[in-house]
Amino acid sequence: MHVEAAVIASRGATPTVTRVELDAPREDEVRVRMVASGVCHTDAIIRDQVYPTPLPAVLGHEGAGVVEFVGSAVTRVGVGDHVLLSANSCGHCTPCLSGSPAYCADLFARNFGGRRPDGSTSFTDDHGQTVSSHFFGQSSFASYANVAERSLVKVDPDVDLTLVAPLGCGIQTGAGAVLNELRPALGSTFAVFGAGAVGAGAIMAAVIAGCSRIVAVDINDSRLTLVRELGATDVINSKSEDVTARLDAITGGAGLNFALDTTGRPQVLRTAADALGTRGAVALVGASLPGTEVSFEIGESLNKGWSFRTIIQGSSVPQVFIPQLIGLWQQGRFPFDKIIRHYELSDIATAFADSEHGRTVKPVLVF
């Protein structure tokens, strides 16, 4: 069938809305009529080929929509169900079987490979040329998509899909990094470096966890103003302020209990690690170019007994964690809707630009 989709044709290219052909769903897939899709920083880094997903491609990995066809092997959902879409995984490797699908042994191929496991793609252009599909098992920058069953999260039909769509990746990653991995004790001090959608998710989660000081570090004043509404107790503009001195003052010289770097920049991660107190922990969720390295000082660090970890997708099981986040939002305890701005699919280039320049924290395309 012919569908409307935003295609990124080449490295650095502006996404172009055009017509593509969508093939028939496989037995382990469902066809979803897309209602909305978040625009995430990960879409931009694929456009720029930080990770080598084959182009041209239909990206998008924070989709939400309604199931219109169900493959014969699918058991999780039925026709008419409302679904939110998240990352894909194989379901049978050791990490998947032990409840850690974010660390699936086939993670890269199933989320960034641009192909099904059998090597096929679901999209072709008007000339019959292959267009990469199944980005995170979905490729949700399209009016319809064939979605892998393990990417599906069933949600109640009374939930506004245009609001919850971005829970599929960025916000989930930030919130999960705090609640699933760092797990700060009541009264902890916490700082997030980067106040975009991931950082905002982390801040809201730190509020839920009961952190006493929640610090946001960013270079964009409008973002810093917004995250105060989400629960940040302190904000630091790293362009105009001495981050190390401010964090030292905020913690009374004791250092941070927890820090989260969403930027993937070595100098930022080093600053976060240096700001830790005794037995503190810093985590990284930001993506970097392959081969990027960071150095840590050994002597003083050894005496602190601090820890460092990397986190994928908030270490969440989307089918469990996303409904929990929706429940918290319905209770008024996770107000992620404050960071969302809606765009038409035809305005996807503007949505990308607004996100990259800090004019919008979380763009959401509405179909």
Short mmCIF file of N, CA, C and O in Angstrom, two decimals, residues 124-211:
data_model
loop_
_atom_site.label_atom_id
_atom_site.label_comp_id
_atom_site.label_asym_id
_atom_site.label_seq_id
_atom_site.Cartn_x
_atom_site.Cartn_y
_atom_site.Cartn_z
N THR A 124 9.70 0.74 0.02
CA THR A 124 10.41 0.98 -1.24
C THR A 124 9.88 2.29 -1.82
O THR A 124 8.75 2.71 -1.52
N ASP A 125 10.69 2.95 -2.65
CA ASP A 125 10.22 4.21 -3.25
C ASP A 125 9.48 3.93 -4.56
O ASP A 125 9.28 2.76 -4.93
N ASP A 126 9.08 4.98 -5.24
CA ASP A 126 8.29 4.82 -6.47
C ASP A 126 9.07 4.16 -7.60
O ASP A 126 8.48 3.72 -8.60
N HIS A 127 10.38 4.08 -7.44
CA HIS A 127 11.21 3.43 -8.46
C HIS A 127 11.58 2.00 -8.06
O HIS A 127 12.41 1.37 -8.71
N GLY A 128 11.00 1.53 -6.94
CA GLY A 128 11.27 0.19 -6.49
C GLY A 128 12.57 0.05 -5.72
O GLY A 128 12.99 -1.07 -5.40
N GLN A 129 13.21 1.19 -5.37
CA GLN A 129 14.46 1.15 -4.63
C GLN A 129 14.21 1.01 -3.13
O GLN A 129 13.24 1.55 -2.59
N THR A 130 15.08 0.29 -2.47
CA THR A 130 14.95 0.02 -1.05
C THR A 130 15.07 1.30 -0.21
O THR A 130 15.95 2.12 -0.44
N VAL A 131 14.19 1.43 0.78
CA VAL A 131 14.26 2.48 1.79
C VAL A 131 14.31 1.80 3.15
O VAL A 131 13.47 0.96 3.46
N SER A 132 15.31 2.13 3.96
CA SER A 132 15.46 1.46 5.26
C SER A 132 14.21 1.64 6.12
O SER A 132 13.60 2.71 6.16
N SER A 133 13.87 0.56 6.83
CA SER A 133 12.67 0.54 7.67
C SER A 133 13.03 -0.06 9.03
O SER A 133 14.19 -0.30 9.34
N HIS A 134 12.01 -0.28 9.85
CA HIS A 134 12.16 -0.97 11.13
C HIS A 134 13.19 -0.32 12.04
O HIS A 134 13.88 -1.00 12.81
N PHE A 135 13.31 1.01 11.96
CA PHE A 135 14.14 1.73 12.91
C PHE A 135 13.51 1.57 14.29
O PHE A 135 12.36 1.92 14.51
N PHE A 136 14.25 0.96 15.21
CA PHE A 136 13.71 0.57 16.52
C PHE A 136 12.47 -0.33 16.36
O PHE A 136 11.55 -0.30 17.18
N GLY A 137 12.47 -1.12 15.30
CA GLY A 137 11.34 -2.03 15.07
C GLY A 137 10.10 -1.36 14.55
O GLY A 137 9.06 -2.01 14.45
N GLN A 138 10.17 -0.05 14.18
CA GLN A 138 8.94 0.66 13.85
C GLN A 138 9.05 1.60 12.66
O GLN A 138 8.22 1.55 11.75
N SER A 139 10.02 2.54 12.63
CA SER A 139 10.08 3.60 11.61
C SER A 139 8.75 4.37 11.59
O SER A 139 7.95 4.28 10.66
N SER A 140 8.55 5.17 12.64
CA SER A 140 7.24 5.79 12.86
C SER A 140 7.06 7.15 12.20
O SER A 140 6.02 7.78 12.39
N PHE A 141 8.02 7.61 11.40
CA PHE A 141 7.80 8.83 10.63
C PHE A 141 7.05 8.48 9.34
O PHE A 141 7.44 8.86 8.24
N ALA A 142 5.98 7.75 9.49
CA ALA A 142 5.16 7.33 8.35
C ALA A 142 3.72 7.22 8.80
O ALA A 142 3.45 6.94 9.97
N SER A 143 2.80 7.41 7.88
CA SER A 143 1.37 7.35 8.24
C SER A 143 0.96 5.94 8.65
O SER A 143 0.03 5.77 9.46
N TYR A 144 1.63 4.93 8.11
CA TYR A 144 1.44 3.53 8.50
C TYR A 144 2.81 2.87 8.58
O TYR A 144 3.73 3.23 7.83
N ALA A 145 2.96 1.90 9.47
CA ALA A 145 4.22 1.16 9.58
C ALA A 145 3.93 -0.26 10.00
O ALA A 145 2.96 -0.53 10.72
N ASN A 146 4.78 -1.18 9.54
CA ASN A 146 4.75 -2.56 10.00
C ASN A 146 5.71 -2.67 11.18
O ASN A 146 6.91 -2.46 11.02
N VAL A 147 5.18 -2.99 12.34
CA VAL A 147 5.92 -2.87 13.59
C VAL A 147 6.17 -4.24 14.20
O VAL A 147 5.27 -5.08 14.28
N ALA A 148 7.41 -4.46 14.65
CA ALA A 148 7.75 -5.71 15.34
C ALA A 148 6.95 -5.83 16.64
O ALA A 148 6.77 -4.85 17.36
N GLU A 149 6.48 -7.04 16.93
CA GLU A 149 5.64 -7.24 18.11
C GLU A 149 6.34 -6.78 19.38
O GLU A 149 5.71 -6.20 20.27
N ARG A 150 7.65 -7.00 19.50
CA ARG A 150 8.35 -6.66 20.74
C ARG A 150 8.53 -5.16 20.92
O ARG A 150 8.97 -4.71 21.98
N SER A 151 8.18 -4.36 19.91
CA SER A 151 8.20 -2.91 20.06
C SER A 151 6.88 -2.35 20.58
O SER A 151 6.79 -1.16 20.86
N LEU A 152 5.87 -3.19 20.72
CA LEU A 152 4.52 -2.73 21.05
C LEU A 152 4.29 -2.62 22.55
O LEU A 152 4.64 -3.52 23.32
N VAL A 153 3.68 -1.51 22.95
CA VAL A 153 3.22 -1.32 24.32
C VAL A 153 1.74 -0.95 24.24
O VAL A 153 1.39 0.11 23.74
N LYS A 154 0.87 -1.80 24.73
CA LYS A 154 -0.56 -1.53 24.68
C LYS A 154 -0.93 -0.50 25.74
O LYS A 154 -0.47 -0.56 26.87
N VAL A 155 -1.75 0.49 25.34
CA VAL A 155 -2.17 1.53 26.27
C VAL A 155 -3.69 1.65 26.24
O VAL A 155 -4.35 1.24 25.27
N ASP A 156 -4.26 2.21 27.29
CA ASP A 156 -5.70 2.39 27.36
C ASP A 156 -6.17 3.33 26.25
O ASP A 156 -5.51 4.34 25.96
N PRO A 157 -7.34 3.05 25.67
CA PRO A 157 -7.82 3.88 24.55
C PRO A 157 -8.18 5.30 24.94
O PRO A 157 -8.30 6.16 24.07
N ASP A 158 -8.35 5.58 26.24
CA ASP A 158 -8.67 6.94 26.65
C ASP A 158 -7.44 7.81 26.85
O ASP A 158 -7.55 9.01 27.16
N VAL A 159 -6.25 7.25 26.65
CA VAL A 159 -5.00 8.02 26.77
C VAL A 159 -4.72 8.74 25.45
O VAL A 159 -4.81 8.14 24.38
N ASP A 160 -4.39 10.01 25.53
CA ASP A 160 -4.12 10.82 24.34
C ASP A 160 -2.78 10.40 23.73
O ASP A 160 -1.72 10.68 24.28
N LEU A 161 -2.84 9.75 22.57
CA LEU A 161 -1.63 9.25 21.93
C LEU A 161 -0.70 10.37 21.50
O LEU A 161 0.52 10.17 21.42
N THR A 162 -1.23 11.55 21.23
CA THR A 162 -0.37 12.66 20.80
C THR A 162 0.47 13.20 21.96
O THR A 162 1.43 13.94 21.75
N LEU A 163 0.10 12.84 23.19
CA LEU A 163 0.89 13.24 24.35
C LEU A 163 1.87 12.16 24.78
O LEU A 163 3.01 12.45 25.11
N VAL A 164 1.43 10.90 24.78
CA VAL A 164 2.27 9.84 25.35
C VAL A 164 3.29 9.27 24.37
O VAL A 164 4.20 8.56 24.78
N ALA A 165 3.17 9.59 23.07
CA ALA A 165 4.09 9.03 22.07
C ALA A 165 5.56 9.15 22.47
O ALA A 165 6.32 8.18 22.36
N PRO A 166 6.04 10.33 22.95
CA PRO A 166 7.47 10.46 23.22
C PRO A 166 7.98 9.68 24.42
O PRO A 166 9.19 9.71 24.70
N LEU A 167 7.10 8.96 25.11
CA LEU A 167 7.59 8.10 26.20
C LEU A 167 8.36 6.89 25.67
O LEU A 167 9.02 6.19 26.42
N GLY A 168 8.29 6.66 24.36
CA GLY A 168 8.91 5.48 23.78
C GLY A 168 10.42 5.44 23.86
O GLY A 168 11.02 4.37 23.83
N CYS A 169 11.07 6.61 23.96
CA CYS A 169 12.54 6.60 24.00
C CYS A 169 13.10 7.62 24.97
O CYS A 169 13.49 7.29 26.08
N GLY A 170 13.17 8.90 24.56
CA GLY A 170 13.96 9.87 25.30
C GLY A 170 13.54 10.07 26.74
O GLY A 170 14.36 10.00 27.67
N ILE A 171 12.25 10.34 26.96
CA ILE A 171 11.78 10.59 28.32
C ILE A 171 11.91 9.32 29.16
O ILE A 171 12.31 9.37 30.33
N GLN A 172 11.59 8.19 28.55
CA GLN A 172 11.76 6.90 29.23
C GLN A 172 13.21 6.66 29.62
O GLN A 172 13.50 6.16 30.72
N THR A 173 14.13 7.04 28.74
CA THR A 173 15.56 6.85 29.02
C THR A 173 15.99 7.64 30.25
O THR A 173 16.68 7.11 31.14
N GLY A 174 15.61 8.92 30.31
CA GLY A 174 16.00 9.74 31.45
C GLY A 174 15.37 9.27 32.75
O GLY A 174 16.06 9.14 33.78
N ALA A 175 14.07 8.99 32.70
CA ALA A 175 13.37 8.54 33.91
C ALA A 175 13.88 7.19 34.36
O ALA A 175 14.10 6.95 35.56
N GLY A 176 14.10 6.28 33.41
CA GLY A 176 14.57 4.95 33.76
C GLY A 176 15.98 4.95 34.32
O GLY A 176 16.31 4.16 35.21
N ALA A 177 16.83 5.84 33.79
CA ALA A 177 18.20 5.93 34.31
C ALA A 177 18.18 6.24 35.80
O ALA A 177 19.00 5.71 36.57
N VAL A 178 17.24 7.07 36.23
CA VAL A 178 17.14 7.42 37.64
C VAL A 178 16.43 6.33 38.44
O VAL A 178 16.95 5.83 39.45
N LEU A 179 15.24 5.93 37.99
CA LEU A 179 14.41 5.03 38.80
C LEU A 179 14.81 3.56 38.70
O LEU A 179 14.65 2.81 39.67
N ASN A 180 15.33 3.16 37.54
CA ASN A 180 15.69 1.75 37.36
C ASN A 180 17.15 1.44 37.68
O ASN A 180 17.47 0.31 38.05
N GLU A 181 18.03 2.42 37.48
CA GLU A 181 19.46 2.16 37.61
C GLU A 181 20.11 2.90 38.78
O GLU A 181 20.65 2.26 39.68
N LEU A 182 20.06 4.20 38.80
CA LEU A 182 20.73 4.95 39.87
C LEU A 182 20.02 4.78 41.20
O LEU A 182 20.65 4.67 42.25
N ARG A 183 18.70 4.77 41.18
CA ARG A 183 17.88 4.55 42.37
C ARG A 183 18.36 5.38 43.57
O ARG A 183 18.73 4.84 44.63
N PRO A 184 18.32 6.70 43.45
CA PRO A 184 18.81 7.54 44.55
C PRO A 184 17.97 7.38 45.81
O PRO A 184 16.74 7.27 45.75
N ALA A 185 18.64 7.37 46.94
CA ALA A 185 17.95 7.29 48.22
C ALA A 185 17.27 8.63 48.52
O ALA A 185 17.66 9.68 48.00
N LEU A 186 16.27 8.59 49.36
CA LEU A 186 15.56 9.79 49.78
C LEU A 186 16.55 10.82 50.32
O LEU A 186 17.41 10.49 51.14
N GLY A 187 16.46 12.05 49.84
CA GLY A 187 17.34 13.11 50.31
C GLY A 187 18.65 13.23 49.55
O GLY A 187 19.49 14.06 49.91
N SER A 188 18.85 12.43 48.51
CA SER A 188 20.09 12.47 47.74
C SER A 188 20.21 13.77 46.95
O SER A 188 19.22 14.45 46.66
N THR A 189 21.45 14.08 46.58
CA THR A 189 21.70 15.19 45.66
C THR A 189 21.96 14.61 44.27
O THR A 189 22.66 13.61 44.12
N PHE A 190 21.39 15.27 43.27
CA PHE A 190 21.42 14.73 41.91
C PHE A 190 21.58 15.88 40.91
O PHE A 190 20.98 16.94 41.08
N ALA A 191 22.40 15.66 39.90
CA ALA A 191 22.56 16.65 38.83
C ALA A 191 22.46 15.96 37.48
O ALA A 191 22.98 14.85 37.29
N VAL A 192 21.78 16.61 36.53
CA VAL A 192 21.71 16.11 35.17
C VAL A 192 22.37 17.13 34.26
O VAL A 192 22.14 18.34 34.38
N PHE A 193 23.22 16.64 33.38
CA PHE A 193 23.94 17.49 32.44
C PHE A 193 23.27 17.37 31.08
O PHE A 193 23.34 16.33 30.43
N GLY A 194 22.58 18.43 30.68
CA GLY A 194 21.76 18.42 29.48
C GLY A 194 20.29 18.41 29.86
O GLY A 194 19.82 17.42 30.44
N ALA A 195 19.58 19.51 29.57
CA ALA A 195 18.19 19.64 30.01
C ALA A 195 17.21 19.49 28.85
O ALA A 195 16.18 20.17 28.80
N GLY A 196 17.54 18.59 27.91
CA GLY A 196 16.59 18.25 26.85
C GLY A 196 15.55 17.27 27.36
O GLY A 196 15.30 17.16 28.56
N ALA A 197 14.97 16.51 26.45
CA ALA A 197 13.91 15.58 26.83
C ALA A 197 14.40 14.51 27.79
O ALA A 197 13.71 14.15 28.75
N VAL A 198 15.59 13.97 27.54
CA VAL A 198 16.15 12.94 28.43
C VAL A 198 16.41 13.54 29.82
O VAL A 198 16.06 12.95 30.85
N GLY A 199 17.04 14.71 29.84
CA GLY A 199 17.30 15.37 31.11
C GLY A 199 16.03 15.73 31.85
O GLY A 199 15.96 15.59 33.08
N ALA A 200 15.01 16.16 31.13
CA ALA A 200 13.73 16.49 31.75
C ALA A 200 13.11 15.26 32.38
O ALA A 200 12.56 15.31 33.49
N GLY A 201 13.19 14.12 31.67
CA GLY A 201 12.68 12.87 32.24
C GLY A 201 13.40 12.50 33.51
O GLY A 201 12.79 12.04 34.49
N ALA A 202 14.72 12.72 33.53
CA ALA A 202 15.51 12.41 34.72
C ALA A 202 15.14 13.32 35.88
O ALA A 202 15.06 12.88 37.04
N ILE A 203 14.91 14.59 35.61
CA ILE A 203 14.54 15.53 36.66
C ILE A 203 13.21 15.15 37.30
O ILE A 203 13.06 15.12 38.52
N MET A 204 12.22 14.84 36.47
CA MET A 204 10.92 14.45 37.00
C MET A 204 11.03 13.17 37.83
O MET A 204 10.36 13.01 38.85
N ALA A 205 11.89 12.24 37.38
CA ALA A 205 12.09 11.00 38.13
C ALA A 205 12.80 11.27 39.45
O ALA A 205 12.49 10.64 40.48
N ALA A 206 13.74 12.23 39.46
CA ALA A 206 14.44 12.57 40.70
C ALA A 206 13.49 13.17 41.73
O ALA A 206 13.65 12.96 42.94
N VAL A 207 12.50 13.90 41.25
CA VAL A 207 11.46 14.42 42.15
C VAL A 207 10.70 13.26 42.78
O VAL A 207 10.47 13.22 44.00
N ILE A 208 10.29 12.29 41.95
CA ILE A 208 9.56 11.12 42.44
C ILE A 208 10.39 10.35 43.46
O ILE A 208 9.88 9.86 44.47
N ALA A 209 11.71 10.26 43.21
CA ALA A 209 12.60 9.52 44.11
C ALA A 209 12.84 10.25 45.42
O ALA A 209 13.36 9.66 46.37
N GLY A 210 12.49 11.54 45.49
CA GLY A 210 12.66 12.28 46.73
C GLY A 210 14.03 12.90 46.92
O GLY A 210 14.47 13.11 48.05
N CYS A 211 14.72 13.22 45.80
CA CYS A 211 16.02 13.89 45.92
C CYS A 211 15.84 15.28 46.53
O CYS A 211 14.88 15.98 46.22
#
